[in-house]
PDB file of C-alpha atoms in Angstrom:
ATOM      1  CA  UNK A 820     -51.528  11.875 -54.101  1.00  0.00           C
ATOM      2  CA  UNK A 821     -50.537  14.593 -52.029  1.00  0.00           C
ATOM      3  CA  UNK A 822     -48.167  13.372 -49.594  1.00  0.00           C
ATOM      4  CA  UNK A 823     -46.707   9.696 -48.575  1.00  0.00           C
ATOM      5  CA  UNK A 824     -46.113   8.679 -45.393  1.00  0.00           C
ATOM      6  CA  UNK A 825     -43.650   5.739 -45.043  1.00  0.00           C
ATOM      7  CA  UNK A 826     -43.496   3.885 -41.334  1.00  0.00           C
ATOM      8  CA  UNK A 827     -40.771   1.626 -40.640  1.00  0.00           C
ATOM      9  CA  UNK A 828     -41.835  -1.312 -37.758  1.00  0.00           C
ATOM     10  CA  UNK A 829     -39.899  -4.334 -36.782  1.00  0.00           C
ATOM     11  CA  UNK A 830     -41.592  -5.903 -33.670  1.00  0.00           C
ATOM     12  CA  UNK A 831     -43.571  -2.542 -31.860  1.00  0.00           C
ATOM     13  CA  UNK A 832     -46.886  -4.253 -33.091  1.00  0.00           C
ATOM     14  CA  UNK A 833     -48.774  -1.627 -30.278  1.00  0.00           C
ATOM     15  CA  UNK A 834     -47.474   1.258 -31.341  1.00  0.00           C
ATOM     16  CA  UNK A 835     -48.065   0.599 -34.910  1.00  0.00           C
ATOM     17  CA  UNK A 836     -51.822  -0.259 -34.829  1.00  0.00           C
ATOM     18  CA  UNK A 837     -51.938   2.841 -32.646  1.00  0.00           C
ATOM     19  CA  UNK A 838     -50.483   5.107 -35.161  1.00  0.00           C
ATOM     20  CA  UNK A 839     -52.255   3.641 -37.929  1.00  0.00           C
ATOM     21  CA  UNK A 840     -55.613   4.491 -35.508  1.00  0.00           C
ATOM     22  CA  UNK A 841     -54.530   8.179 -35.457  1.00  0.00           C
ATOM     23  CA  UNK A 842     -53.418   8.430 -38.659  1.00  0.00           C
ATOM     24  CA  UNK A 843     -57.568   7.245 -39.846  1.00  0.00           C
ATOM     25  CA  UNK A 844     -58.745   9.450 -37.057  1.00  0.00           C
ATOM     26  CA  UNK A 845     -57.183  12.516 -38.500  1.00  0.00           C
ATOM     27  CA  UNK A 846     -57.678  11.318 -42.404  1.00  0.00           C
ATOM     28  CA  UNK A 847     -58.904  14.645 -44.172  1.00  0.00           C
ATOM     29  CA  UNK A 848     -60.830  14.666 -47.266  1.00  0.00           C
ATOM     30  CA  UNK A 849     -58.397  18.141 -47.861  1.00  0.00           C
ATOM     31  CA  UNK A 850     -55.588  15.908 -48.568  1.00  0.00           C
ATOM     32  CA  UNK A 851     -54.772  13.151 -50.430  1.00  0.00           C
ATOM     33  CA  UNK A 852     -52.322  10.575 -48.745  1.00  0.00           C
ATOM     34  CA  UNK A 853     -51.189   7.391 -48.390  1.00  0.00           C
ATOM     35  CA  UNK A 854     -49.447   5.368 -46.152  1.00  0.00           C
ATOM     36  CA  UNK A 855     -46.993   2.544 -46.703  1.00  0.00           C
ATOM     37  CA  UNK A 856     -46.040   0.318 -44.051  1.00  0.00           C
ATOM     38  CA  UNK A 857     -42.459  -1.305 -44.080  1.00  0.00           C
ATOM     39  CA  UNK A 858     -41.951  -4.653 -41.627  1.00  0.00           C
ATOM     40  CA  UNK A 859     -38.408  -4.929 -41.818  1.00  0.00           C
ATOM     41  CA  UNK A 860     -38.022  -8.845 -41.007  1.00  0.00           C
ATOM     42  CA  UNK A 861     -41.246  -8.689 -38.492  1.00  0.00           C
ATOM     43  CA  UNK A 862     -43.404 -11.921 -39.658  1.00  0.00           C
ATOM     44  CA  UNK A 863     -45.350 -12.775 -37.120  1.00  0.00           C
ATOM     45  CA  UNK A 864     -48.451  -9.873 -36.947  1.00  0.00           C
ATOM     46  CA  UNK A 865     -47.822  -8.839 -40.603  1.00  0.00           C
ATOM     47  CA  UNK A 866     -51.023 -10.683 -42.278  1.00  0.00           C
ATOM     48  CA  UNK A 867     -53.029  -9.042 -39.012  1.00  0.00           C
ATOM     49  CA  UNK A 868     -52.189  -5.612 -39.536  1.00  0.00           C
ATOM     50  CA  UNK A 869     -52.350  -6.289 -43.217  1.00  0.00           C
ATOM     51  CA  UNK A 870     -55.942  -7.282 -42.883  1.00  0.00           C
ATOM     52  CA  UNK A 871     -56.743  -4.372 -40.475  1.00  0.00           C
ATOM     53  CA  UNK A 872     -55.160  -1.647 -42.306  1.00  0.00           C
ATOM     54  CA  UNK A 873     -56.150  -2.481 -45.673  1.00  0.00           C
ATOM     55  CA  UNK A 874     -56.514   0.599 -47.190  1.00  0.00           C
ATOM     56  CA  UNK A 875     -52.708   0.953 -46.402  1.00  0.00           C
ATOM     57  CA  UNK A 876     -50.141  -0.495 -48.423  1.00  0.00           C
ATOM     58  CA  UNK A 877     -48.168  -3.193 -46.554  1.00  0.00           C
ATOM     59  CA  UNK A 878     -44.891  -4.601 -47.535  1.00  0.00           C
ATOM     60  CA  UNK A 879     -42.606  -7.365 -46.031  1.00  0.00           C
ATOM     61  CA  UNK A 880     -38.776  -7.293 -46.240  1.00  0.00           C
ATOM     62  CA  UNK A 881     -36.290  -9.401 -44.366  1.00  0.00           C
ATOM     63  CA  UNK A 882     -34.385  -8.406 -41.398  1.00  0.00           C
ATOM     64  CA  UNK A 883     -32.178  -5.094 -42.809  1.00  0.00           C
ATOM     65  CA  UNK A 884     -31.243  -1.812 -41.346  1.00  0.00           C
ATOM     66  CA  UNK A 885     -33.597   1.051 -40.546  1.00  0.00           C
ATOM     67  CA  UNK A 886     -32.644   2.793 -43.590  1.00  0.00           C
ATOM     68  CA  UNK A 887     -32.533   0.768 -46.124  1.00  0.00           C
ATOM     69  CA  UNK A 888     -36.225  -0.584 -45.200  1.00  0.00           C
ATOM     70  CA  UNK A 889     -36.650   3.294 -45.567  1.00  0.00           C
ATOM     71  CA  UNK A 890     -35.156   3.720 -48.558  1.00  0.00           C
ATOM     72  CA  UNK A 891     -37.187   0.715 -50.131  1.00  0.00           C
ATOM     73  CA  UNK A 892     -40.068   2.655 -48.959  1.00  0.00           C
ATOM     74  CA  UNK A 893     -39.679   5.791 -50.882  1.00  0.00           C
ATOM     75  CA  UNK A 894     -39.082   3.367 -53.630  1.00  0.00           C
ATOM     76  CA  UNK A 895     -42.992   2.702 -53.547  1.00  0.00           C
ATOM     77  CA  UNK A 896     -44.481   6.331 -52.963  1.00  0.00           C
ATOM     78  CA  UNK A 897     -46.387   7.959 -55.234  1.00  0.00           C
ATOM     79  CA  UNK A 898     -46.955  10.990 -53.396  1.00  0.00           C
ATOM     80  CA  UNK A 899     -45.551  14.834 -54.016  1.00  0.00           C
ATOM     81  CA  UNK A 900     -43.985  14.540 -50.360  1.00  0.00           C
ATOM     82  CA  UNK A 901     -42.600  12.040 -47.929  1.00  0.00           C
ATOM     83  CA  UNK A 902     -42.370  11.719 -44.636  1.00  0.00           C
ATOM     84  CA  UNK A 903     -41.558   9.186 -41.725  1.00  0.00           C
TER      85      UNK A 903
END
């Protein structure tokens, strides 16, 4: 891999599926990515977007702060870069 990105949601389920929309839309076979998605204590559309997305990895951790559900991100990247 390329590059990781690592996104971070508690309870903004419309923004995520629309960033996980233009992050497809703009998927180049150039690079090599992935993306891992973080719900930080958000239960309740996990197994949706899960289902969705599946392509992306999806992880579930309960209710933390913003960087430490960050931090346990980069813990699962493979990638040569991260971002957020």
């Amino acid at each position: 891999m390329n590059f990781s990105i690592v996104i971070v949601t508690y309870n903004r389920k419309k923004y995520l599926e629309r960033c996980l929309k233009s992050i497809k839309q703009q998927a180049s076979s150039k690079f090599q990515f992935e993306v891992i998605i973080i719900f930080n204590g958000e239960m309740s559309y996990f197994s949706s977007v899960k289902r969705e997305f599946s392509e992306y990895h999806s992880y579930y951790i309960p209710k933390t702060t913003p960087s430490h559900a960050r931090n346990y991100g980069v813990t699962k990247c493979q990638g040569d870069y991260v971002f957020f």
